[in-house]
Tab-separated table of C-alpha atoms and ligand atoms in Angstrom:
chain	number	residue	atom	x	y	z
A	227	UNK	CA	-19.789	28.880	27.052
A	228	UNK	CA	-20.531	31.807	24.794
A	229	UNK	CA	-17.463	33.964	24.218
A	230	UNK	CA	-18.155	37.361	25.712
A	231	UNK	CA	-18.183	40.126	23.063
A	232	UNK	CA	-15.166	41.829	24.527
A	233	UNK	CA	-13.007	38.754	24.085
A	234	UNK	CA	-13.657	38.447	20.390
A	235	UNK	CA	-10.742	39.440	18.191
A	236	UNK	CA	-10.645	43.093	17.393
A	237	UNK	CA	-11.220	42.412	13.698
A	238	UNK	CA	-14.677	41.186	14.668
A	239	UNK	CA	-15.264	44.354	16.633
A	240	UNK	CA	-14.746	46.193	13.363
A	241	UNK	CA	-18.207	45.108	12.219
A	242	UNK	CA	-19.801	47.463	14.710
A	243	UNK	CA	-20.747	49.813	11.923
A	244	UNK	CA	-24.277	50.925	12.573
A	245	UNK	CA	-26.572	49.433	9.961
A	246	UNK	CA	-28.216	52.183	8.006
A	247	UNK	CA	-31.564	51.295	6.543
A	248	UNK	CA	-31.818	54.518	4.531
A	249	UNK	CA	-29.268	55.544	1.923
A	250	UNK	CA	-26.992	57.095	4.564
A	251	UNK	CA	-23.396	57.939	3.940
A	252	UNK	CA	-23.977	61.663	3.715
A	253	UNK	CA	-22.150	62.457	0.509
A	254	UNK	CA	-18.388	62.675	0.464
A	255	UNK	CA	-18.770	64.457	-2.886
A	256	UNK	CA	-15.575	66.420	-2.594
A	257	UNK	CA	-13.435	63.420	-3.397
A	258	UNK	CA	-14.591	63.660	-7.002
A	259	UNK	CA	-12.289	65.212	-9.589
A	260	UNK	CA	-12.132	68.970	-9.277
A	261	UNK	CA	-13.340	68.881	-5.652
A	262	UNK	CA	-11.526	70.261	-2.661
A	263	UNK	CA	-9.676	66.969	-2.181
A	264	UNK	CA	-7.901	67.562	-5.518
A	265	UNK	CA	-6.603	71.000	-4.519
A	266	UNK	CA	-3.413	72.049	-2.742
A	267	UNK	CA	-1.759	68.630	-2.919
A	268	UNK	CA	1.661	70.135	-3.706
A	269	UNK	CA	1.191	73.165	-1.502
A	270	UNK	CA	3.917	73.929	1.011
A	271	UNK	CA	4.018	76.645	3.634
A	272	UNK	CA	2.800	77.470	7.146
A	273	UNK	CA	-0.011	75.361	8.572
A	274	UNK	CA	-2.151	75.308	11.714
A	275	UNK	CA	-2.645	72.288	13.941
A	276	UNK	CA	-5.903	72.171	15.922
A	277	UNK	CA	-6.304	70.012	19.026
A	278	UNK	CA	-8.050	70.007	22.399
A	279	UNK	CA	-6.317	71.321	25.503
A	280	UNK	CA	-2.817	69.941	25.757
A	281	UNK	CA	-3.220	68.518	29.275
A	282	UNK	CA	-0.100	66.410	28.846
A	283	UNK	CA	2.167	69.270	27.690
A	284	UNK	CA	3.405	67.427	24.635
A	285	UNK	CA	2.191	69.523	21.712
A	286	UNK	CA	4.305	72.647	22.176
A	287	UNK	CA	7.656	70.860	22.444
A	288	UNK	CA	6.816	68.790	19.371
A	289	UNK	CA	5.864	71.853	17.366
A	290	UNK	CA	9.020	73.680	18.461
A	291	UNK	CA	11.051	70.750	17.220
A	292	UNK	CA	9.202	70.667	13.892
A	293	UNK	CA	9.472	74.437	13.425
A	294	UNK	CA	13.206	74.448	14.054
A	295	UNK	CA	13.632	71.957	11.209
A	296	UNK	CA	11.037	73.579	8.880
A	297	UNK	CA	11.462	77.365	9.020
A	298	UNK	CA	9.338	77.883	5.870
A	299	UNK	CA	6.616	75.433	6.860
A	300	UNK	CA	5.992	76.412	10.455
A	301	UNK	CA	3.124	74.937	12.414
A	302	UNK	CA	0.959	77.137	14.639
A	303	UNK	CA	-0.930	75.446	17.468
A	304	UNK	CA	-4.621	76.324	17.836
A	305	UNK	CA	-5.605	74.926	21.233
A	306	UNK	CA	-9.256	74.113	21.881
A	307	UNK	CA	-10.932	73.486	25.267
A	308	UNK	CA	-10.500	70.201	27.150
A	309	UNK	CA	-14.102	69.090	26.473
A	310	UNK	CA	-14.626	66.519	23.732
A	311	UNK	CA	-18.043	67.873	22.658
A	312	UNK	CA	-16.828	71.468	22.343
A	313	UNK	CA	-13.829	70.298	20.298
A	314	UNK	CA	-16.202	68.483	17.947
A	315	UNK	CA	-18.497	71.485	17.508
A	316	UNK	CA	-15.581	73.837	16.850
A	317	UNK	CA	-14.290	71.541	14.089
A	318	UNK	CA	-17.738	71.204	12.528
A	319	UNK	CA	-18.179	74.993	12.411
A	320	UNK	CA	-14.789	75.532	10.821
A	321	UNK	CA	-15.258	72.769	8.259
A	322	UNK	CA	-18.673	74.163	7.360
A	323	UNK	CA	-17.054	77.567	6.859
A	324	UNK	CA	-14.384	75.857	4.690
A	325	UNK	CA	-11.717	77.415	6.868
A	326	UNK	CA	-8.426	76.867	5.028
A	327	UNK	CA	-6.546	77.624	8.251
A	328	UNK	CA	-7.643	74.491	10.062
A	329	UNK	CA	-5.044	72.504	8.107
A	330	UNK	CA	-4.458	69.543	10.429
A	331	UNK	CA	-6.995	68.686	13.107
A	332	UNK	CA	-7.133	66.140	15.878
A	333	UNK	CA	-10.027	63.784	15.175
A	334	UNK	CA	-11.524	61.705	17.990
A	335	UNK	CA	-12.020	58.110	16.766
A	336	UNK	CA	-15.795	58.594	16.900
A	337	UNK	CA	-15.784	61.565	14.522
A	338	UNK	CA	-13.995	59.864	11.608
A	339	UNK	CA	-17.145	58.533	9.916
A	340	UNK	CA	-19.050	61.811	10.211
A	341	UNK	CA	-16.186	64.016	8.969
A	342	UNK	CA	-15.246	61.601	6.175
A	343	UNK	CA	-18.835	61.236	4.955
A	344	UNK	CA	-19.204	65.014	4.884
A	345	UNK	CA	-16.129	65.199	2.634
A	346	UNK	CA	-14.119	67.294	5.105
A	347	UNK	CA	-11.102	65.023	5.518
A	348	UNK	CA	-8.478	64.474	2.842
A	349	UNK	CA	-8.376	60.764	1.957
A	350	UNK	CA	-4.867	59.526	2.714
A	351	UNK	CA	-4.341	57.580	-0.479
A	352	UNK	CA	-2.463	57.816	-3.787
A	353	UNK	CA	-0.208	60.853	-3.565
A	354	UNK	CA	-1.300	61.456	0.019
A	355	UNK	CA	-0.808	57.848	1.177
A	356	UNK	CA	0.534	57.087	4.642
A	357	UNK	CA	2.136	53.801	5.694
A	358	UNK	CA	0.091	52.257	8.514
A	359	UNK	CA	1.608	48.759	8.468
A	360	UNK	CA	3.325	49.097	11.870
A	361	UNK	CA	0.261	50.496	13.606
A	362	UNK	CA	-2.162	48.706	15.926
A	363	UNK	CA	-5.091	47.521	13.850
A	364	UNK	CA	-7.853	49.164	15.914
A	365	UNK	CA	-6.162	52.554	15.507
A	366	UNK	CA	-6.083	52.189	11.725
A	367	UNK	CA	-9.675	50.934	11.564
A	368	UNK	CA	-10.910	53.852	13.617
A	369	UNK	CA	-9.140	56.338	11.334
A	370	UNK	CA	-10.741	54.719	8.269
A	371	UNK	CA	-14.194	54.919	6.767
A	372	UNK	CA	-15.547	52.493	4.171
A	373	UNK	CA	-12.083	51.064	3.642
A	374	UNK	CA	-10.266	54.368	3.049
A	375	UNK	CA	-7.852	55.922	5.518
A	376	UNK	CA	-8.971	59.468	6.372
A	377	UNK	CA	-6.576	60.404	9.157
A	378	UNK	CA	-3.241	59.398	10.653
A	379	UNK	CA	-3.610	57.402	13.879
A	380	UNK	CA	-1.937	59.555	16.496
A	381	UNK	CA	-2.703	58.346	20.035
A	382	UNK	CA	-4.725	55.348	21.041
A	383	UNK	CA	-6.667	55.268	24.303
A	384	UNK	CA	-7.899	52.471	26.515
A	385	UNK	CA	-9.644	52.693	29.872
A	386	UNK	CA	-7.564	51.903	32.956
A	387	UNK	CA	-8.672	51.241	36.514
A	388	UNK	CA	-6.472	53.380	38.756
A	389	UNK	CA	-6.466	52.388	42.412
A	390	UNK	CA	-4.789	53.128	45.702
A	391	UNK	CA	-2.093	50.531	46.258
A	392	UNK	CA	-1.713	51.574	49.882
A	393	UNK	CA	-5.361	50.801	50.669
A	394	UNK	CA	-6.199	47.955	48.283
A	395	UNK	CA	-4.136	44.823	48.982
A	396	UNK	CA	-5.022	43.000	45.729
A	397	UNK	CA	-6.545	44.716	42.712
A	398	UNK	CA	-10.147	43.600	42.064
A	399	UNK	CA	-10.875	41.673	38.866
A	400	UNK	CA	-14.658	41.842	38.885
A	401	UNK	CA	-17.111	44.665	39.487
A	402	UNK	CA	-18.546	42.877	42.539
A	403	UNK	CA	-15.084	42.420	44.038
A	404	UNK	CA	-14.474	46.132	43.586
A	405	UNK	CA	-17.810	47.050	45.158
A	406	UNK	CA	-16.949	44.711	48.029
A	407	UNK	CA	-13.918	46.902	48.737
A	408	UNK	CA	-15.990	50.063	49.127
A	409	UNK	CA	-15.928	49.499	52.895
A	410	UNK	CA	-12.216	50.393	52.722
A	411	UNK	CA	-13.169	53.718	51.145
A	412	UNK	CA	-15.731	54.321	53.892
A	413	UNK	CA	-13.200	53.605	56.647
A	414	UNK	CA	-10.877	56.132	55.048
A	415	UNK	CA	-13.587	58.688	54.501
A	416	UNK	CA	-13.107	58.851	50.732
A	417	UNK	CA	-15.249	58.044	47.688
A	418	UNK	CA	-15.131	54.475	46.378
A	419	UNK	CA	-15.259	54.586	42.561
A	420	UNK	CA	-15.823	57.121	39.793
A	421	UNK	CA	-15.495	57.396	36.061
A	422	UNK	CA	-16.997	60.193	33.935
A	423	UNK	CA	-20.743	60.772	34.304
A	424	UNK	CA	-21.348	64.355	33.130
A	425	UNK	CA	-23.630	64.489	30.092
A	426	UNK	CA	-21.066	64.445	27.253
A	427	UNK	CA	-19.042	61.966	25.165
A	428	UNK	CA	-17.307	60.559	28.239
A	429	UNK	CA	-20.650	59.281	29.543
A	430	UNK	CA	-21.148	57.354	26.307
A	431	UNK	CA	-17.708	55.841	26.889
A	432	UNK	CA	-18.526	54.847	30.479
A	433	UNK	CA	-22.024	53.572	29.678
A	434	UNK	CA	-20.710	51.428	26.821
A	435	UNK	CA	-18.000	50.051	29.088
A	436	UNK	CA	-20.561	49.124	31.740
A	437	UNK	CA	-22.721	47.364	29.129
A	438	UNK	CA	-19.836	45.597	27.363
A	439	UNK	CA	-18.243	44.553	30.641
A	440	UNK	CA	-21.482	42.815	31.632
A	441	UNK	CA	-21.471	40.804	28.387
A	442	UNK	CA	-23.886	43.086	26.513
A	443	UNK	CA	-23.267	45.360	23.552
A	444	UNK	CA	-24.624	48.612	22.164
A	445	UNK	CA	-24.856	47.129	18.657
A	446	UNK	CA	-25.196	43.471	17.715
A	447	UNK	CA	-23.047	41.697	15.129
A	448	UNK	CA	-25.338	42.969	12.349
A	449	UNK	CA	-24.867	46.567	13.478
A	450	UNK	CA	-28.360	46.906	14.954
A	451	UNK	CA	-28.862	48.413	18.408
A	452	UNK	CA	-29.194	45.664	21.017
A	453	UNK	CA	-29.937	47.461	24.229
A	454	UNK	CA	-33.065	45.560	25.254
A	455	UNK	CA	-31.096	42.639	26.682
A	456	UNK	CA	-30.577	41.354	30.241
A	457	UNK	CA	-26.810	41.909	29.840
A	458	UNK	CA	-27.223	45.560	28.860
A	459	UNK	CA	-29.589	45.986	31.785
A	460	UNK	CA	-27.132	44.377	34.202
A	461	UNK	CA	-24.408	46.649	32.846
A	462	UNK	CA	-26.249	49.939	33.204
A	463	UNK	CA	-27.498	48.817	36.615
A	464	UNK	CA	-23.939	48.578	37.923
A	465	UNK	CA	-23.731	52.356	37.525
A	466	UNK	CA	-27.251	53.258	38.675
A	467	UNK	CA	-27.017	51.104	41.817
A	468	UNK	CA	-23.536	52.304	42.739
A	469	UNK	CA	-24.657	55.906	42.311
A	470	UNK	CA	-27.803	55.353	44.364
A	471	UNK	CA	-25.962	53.700	47.271
A	472	UNK	CA	-23.114	56.231	47.269
A	473	UNK	CA	-20.363	53.857	46.056
A	474	UNK	CA	-20.061	56.342	43.195
A	475	UNK	CA	-19.966	59.698	45.009
A	476	UNK	CA	-22.700	62.203	44.134
A	477	UNK	CA	-20.285	64.824	42.759
A	478	UNK	CA	-19.171	62.347	40.072
A	479	UNK	CA	-22.291	63.263	38.074
A	480	UNK	CA	-20.367	66.412	37.071
A	481	UNK	CA	-17.097	64.627	36.264
A	482	UNK	CA	-15.395	64.800	32.901
A	483	UNK	CA	-11.848	63.387	32.680
A	484	UNK	CA	-10.119	66.288	34.379
A	485	UNK	CA	-12.456	66.550	37.386
A	486	UNK	CA	-12.121	62.816	38.024
A	487	UNK	CA	-8.353	62.971	37.728
A	488	UNK	CA	-8.192	65.842	40.221
A	489	UNK	CA	-10.397	63.985	42.708
A	490	UNK	CA	-8.228	60.867	42.462
A	491	UNK	CA	-4.964	62.805	42.604
A	492	UNK	CA	-6.218	64.692	45.673
A	493	UNK	CA	-6.707	61.380	47.439
A	494	UNK	CA	-10.511	61.507	47.366
A	495	UNK	CA	-11.184	58.237	45.505
A	496	UNK	CA	-10.181	54.627	46.080
A	497	UNK	CA	-10.775	53.564	42.435
A	498	UNK	CA	-10.903	55.694	39.330
A	499	UNK	CA	-11.627	54.891	35.683
A	500	UNK	CA	-9.701	57.129	33.321
A	501	UNK	CA	-7.342	57.131	30.318
A	502	UNK	CA	-3.552	56.555	30.379
A	503	UNK	CA	-2.677	60.285	30.361
A	504	UNK	CA	-3.499	60.325	34.080
A	505	UNK	CA	-0.449	58.184	34.909
A	506	UNK	CA	2.090	60.859	34.017
A	507	UNK	CA	0.263	63.702	35.762
A	508	UNK	CA	-0.564	61.679	38.890
A	509	UNK	CA	3.094	60.675	39.124
A	510	UNK	CA	4.691	64.045	38.432
A	511	UNK	CA	2.404	66.906	39.452
A	512	UNK	CA	3.627	68.511	42.666
A	513	UNK	CA	0.175	68.515	44.211
A	514	UNK	CA	-0.512	64.806	43.557
A	515	UNK	CA	-1.168	62.843	46.755
A	516	UNK	CA	-1.026	59.455	45.026
A	517	UNK	CA	2.468	59.594	43.465
A	518	UNK	CA	3.832	56.640	45.393
A	519	UNK	CA	0.673	54.606	45.785
A	520	UNK	CA	-0.625	54.559	42.226
A	521	UNK	CA	-1.972	51.167	41.131
A	522	UNK	CA	-3.154	50.431	37.581
A	523	UNK	CA	-5.140	47.458	36.393
A	524	UNK	CA	-7.799	46.412	33.863
A	525	UNK	CA	-11.376	47.610	34.177
A	526	UNK	CA	-13.611	45.171	36.015
A	527	UNK	CA	-16.332	42.982	34.478
A	528	UNK	CA	-18.896	40.422	35.619
A	529	UNK	CA	-16.710	37.287	35.750
A	530	UNK	CA	-13.280	38.807	35.155
A	531	UNK	CA	-11.689	41.812	33.481
A	532	UNK	CA	-14.121	44.159	31.758
A	533	UNK	CA	-13.988	45.673	28.304
A	534	UNK	CA	-12.747	49.171	27.682
A	535	UNK	CA	-14.288	51.438	25.097
A	536	UNK	CA	-11.751	52.174	22.383
A	537	UNK	CA	-10.660	55.799	22.530
A	538	UNK	CA	-8.015	57.799	20.782
A	539	UNK	CA	-7.307	60.473	18.253
A	540	UNK	CA	-6.020	60.690	14.709
A	541	UNK	CA	-4.573	63.651	12.876
A	542	UNK	CA	-6.761	64.513	9.908
A	543	UNK	CA	-5.932	66.855	7.061
A	544	UNK	CA	-8.644	69.283	6.021
A	545	UNK	CA	-9.641	69.138	2.354
A	546	UNK	CA	-9.645	72.949	2.479
A	547	UNK	CA	-5.947	73.200	3.425
A	548	UNK	CA	-3.794	74.982	0.868
A	549	UNK	CA	-0.561	73.347	2.053
A	550	UNK	CA	-1.265	69.645	1.905
A	551	UNK	CA	2.282	68.526	1.085
A	552	UNK	CA	3.445	70.161	4.325
A	553	UNK	CA	0.449	68.759	6.178
A	554	UNK	CA	1.294	65.227	5.010
A	555	UNK	CA	4.887	65.581	6.208
A	556	UNK	CA	3.541	66.800	9.544
A	557	UNK	CA	1.282	63.716	9.814
A	558	UNK	CA	4.320	61.526	9.124
A	559	UNK	CA	6.220	63.399	11.839
A	560	UNK	CA	3.388	62.815	14.347
A	561	UNK	CA	3.308	59.097	13.632
A	562	UNK	CA	7.084	58.592	13.545
A	563	UNK	CA	8.664	56.283	16.089
A	564	UNK	CA	10.466	59.184	17.717
A	565	UNK	CA	7.289	61.221	18.224
A	566	UNK	CA	5.343	58.178	19.371
A	567	UNK	CA	8.028	57.448	21.990
A	568	UNK	CA	7.894	61.062	23.088
A	569	UNK	CA	4.105	60.906	23.515
A	570	UNK	CA	4.584	57.829	25.694
A	571	UNK	CA	7.480	59.008	27.842
A	572	UNK	CA	6.376	62.626	28.269
A	573	UNK	CA	2.632	62.283	28.438
A	574	UNK	CA	1.984	58.575	29.092
A	575	UNK	CA	-0.155	58.613	25.947
A	576	UNK	CA	-0.832	55.314	24.232
A	577	UNK	CA	1.367	54.799	21.150
A	578	UNK	CA	-0.183	53.670	17.875
A	579	UNK	CA	2.926	51.691	16.903
A	580	UNK	CA	2.490	48.116	18.134
A	581	UNK	CA	6.205	47.401	18.636
A	582	UNK	CA	6.567	50.118	21.261
A	583	UNK	CA	4.457	48.123	23.722
A	584	UNK	CA	7.156	45.434	23.732
A	585	UNK	CA	10.111	47.821	23.661
A	586	UNK	CA	12.157	46.764	26.714
A	587	UNK	CA	13.523	50.225	27.458
A	588	UNK	CA	10.078	51.781	27.242
A	589	UNK	CA	8.394	49.081	29.332
A	590	UNK	CA	11.063	49.562	32.021
A	591	UNK	CA	10.159	53.256	32.183
A	592	UNK	CA	6.415	52.802	31.789
A	593	UNK	CA	5.277	49.757	33.755
A	594	UNK	CA	1.656	50.291	32.730
A	595	UNK	CA	2.298	49.459	29.042
A	596	UNK	CA	1.281	45.761	29.235
A	597	UNK	CA	-1.987	46.665	31.040
A	598	UNK	CA	-2.645	49.311	28.429
A	599	UNK	CA	-1.929	47.004	25.499
A	600	UNK	CA	-4.432	44.475	26.848
A	601	UNK	CA	-6.963	47.245	27.381
A	602	UNK	CA	-6.612	48.475	23.781
A	603	UNK	CA	-6.529	45.013	22.216
A	604	UNK	CA	-9.781	44.067	23.951
A	605	UNK	CA	-11.383	47.476	23.551
A	606	UNK	CA	-14.769	47.785	21.902
A	607	UNK	CA	-15.250	50.571	19.342
A	608	UNK	CA	-18.237	52.871	19.639
A	609	UNK	CA	-20.745	52.689	16.747
A	610	UNK	CA	-19.272	53.716	13.401
A	611	UNK	CA	-21.735	55.977	11.611
A	612	UNK	CA	-21.893	59.431	10.043
A	613	UNK	CA	-24.865	60.004	12.358
A	614	UNK	CA	-22.808	59.420	15.478
A	615	UNK	CA	-23.824	62.748	17.106
A	616	UNK	CA	-27.437	61.514	17.345
A	617	UNK	CA	-26.325	58.081	18.565
A	618	UNK	CA	-24.126	59.422	21.331
A	619	UNK	CA	-26.831	61.874	22.381
A	620	UNK	CA	-29.276	58.988	22.800
A	621	UNK	CA	-26.802	57.100	24.989
A	622	UNK	CA	-25.731	60.075	27.099
A	623	UNK	CA	-29.160	61.499	27.793
A	624	UNK	CA	-30.728	58.206	28.784
A	625	UNK	CA	-27.795	56.982	30.849
A	626	UNK	CA	-27.651	60.320	32.635
A	627	UNK	CA	-31.352	60.183	33.523
A	628	UNK	CA	-31.007	56.582	34.728
A	629	UNK	CA	-27.960	57.291	36.889
A	630	UNK	CA	-29.693	60.271	38.472
A	631	UNK	CA	-32.723	58.061	39.161
A	632	UNK	CA	-35.012	60.099	36.914
A	633	UNK	CA	-35.749	57.140	34.616
A	634	UNK	CA	-35.809	53.416	35.268
A	635	UNK	CA	-33.014	51.385	33.692
A	636	UNK	CA	-35.590	49.571	31.511
A	637	UNK	CA	-37.070	52.837	30.217
A	638	UNK	CA	-33.622	54.362	29.644
A	639	UNK	CA	-32.488	51.344	27.606
A	640	UNK	CA	-35.611	51.127	25.473
A	641	UNK	CA	-35.488	54.885	24.815
A	642	UNK	CA	-31.826	54.505	23.849
A	643	UNK	CA	-32.750	51.650	21.540
A	644	UNK	CA	-35.565	53.630	19.884
A	645	UNK	CA	-33.486	56.803	19.441
A	646	UNK	CA	-30.561	54.924	17.915
A	647	UNK	CA	-32.926	53.095	15.560
A	648	UNK	CA	-34.427	56.374	14.372
A	649	UNK	CA	-31.000	58.027	14.118
A	650	UNK	CA	-29.945	55.283	11.715
A	651	UNK	CA	-33.216	55.077	9.783
A	652	UNK	CA	-34.511	58.589	9.403
A	653	UNK	CA	-31.601	60.418	7.798
B	274	GLC	C1	-10.666	60.609	25.256
B	274	GLC	C2	-10.710	59.527	24.191
B	274	GLC	C3	-11.809	59.812	23.204
B	274	GLC	C4	-13.126	59.990	23.926
B	274	GLC	C5	-13.014	61.104	24.958
B	274	GLC	C6	-14.295	61.236	25.784
B	274	GLC	O1	-10.200	61.791	24.727
B	274	GLC	O2	-9.482	59.407	23.540
B	274	GLC	O3	-11.901	58.785	22.242
B	274	GLC	O4	-14.181	60.246	23.039
B	274	GLC	O5	-11.939	60.821	25.833
B	274	GLC	O6	-14.224	62.292	26.667
């Protein structure tokens, strides 16, 4: 039997770099002598840390701790919105303006190639080197571009299937098993399943998961788009059919992470695909109706567990920062064992240090860690390319139209294929 893509070792998944037929690469000129990457290396002083909305309430306490120990190198937190696409656009604008005050920025794993190729991220090598030997390999790979580390892996992310333990006797392993349990949702007058289907990065995540979990892949082993396959079709169809028959409730077409989490926490969904941060909030928020009935398992696939899309964030240092020595110390602080434990215990965020997943004390506190480790180890990266914005747009727009029934699955997949081909060829 052919090994499904998602079961291949993660090192193999690393070849998912989109093949560029044109020159590609986009420059990276500032790493040359005299460029911005050569400036400010010894600079120390106040810096700003930029990140999306701190849903998990972990950033402020960490910064307070840092500031107490570094009175002359204080960090100020610039908080962005909670929407991945807006965070991206804000960073792009500030890099283009060479804003020296965006010293350290949170970089989604899918932005590394674009930001590195543009020459906006300080390469973490030589004087600015960071030890990554204890980190999970996929987190290091997704913070690297063309073999150079461009950001410090900060939090990993893997998709989890949350479910209602009180209503679901045994967690489903396959998509069909899960769909077979939708009658339970009906009897209880709640929605059956939802992930994130608004037109933004989260839809690329969910579409890729559907395709990978059905044995397909967005890119083939050579890095070429491979969406015109029966497996990709079967994958996208899981979403379009479930949306059409109401197994995915209609309102889910507006869901980003937070809307889905709220629906699940308010008891309105039987199954919910989301990231690990939901665990902490669903367990501790006063308004949560699922505190004592929260089940967590792997995403579902065709014949067994599905394949998560690899998510996560790294902390990148801007080449325009004037205080890079401070920024490097701050990156080391964010990746330290103590901070990584704090992320896990306070925010149920996925650590980047491999050993923490087997830490007995931590596993006792956070029973989801083994499920999460499996999710991350089997996770499939999204395409690695400086032209990722065009690639994700092609996936989102076509998947959105197909889910809403405005395009057939066949048309959506061949349009996706064509747009990704031109995104990689025409630049
Ligand atoms: C999470 C993931 C990130 C992904 C985003 C999509 O933040 O960590 O990788 O792109 O969700 O909304």
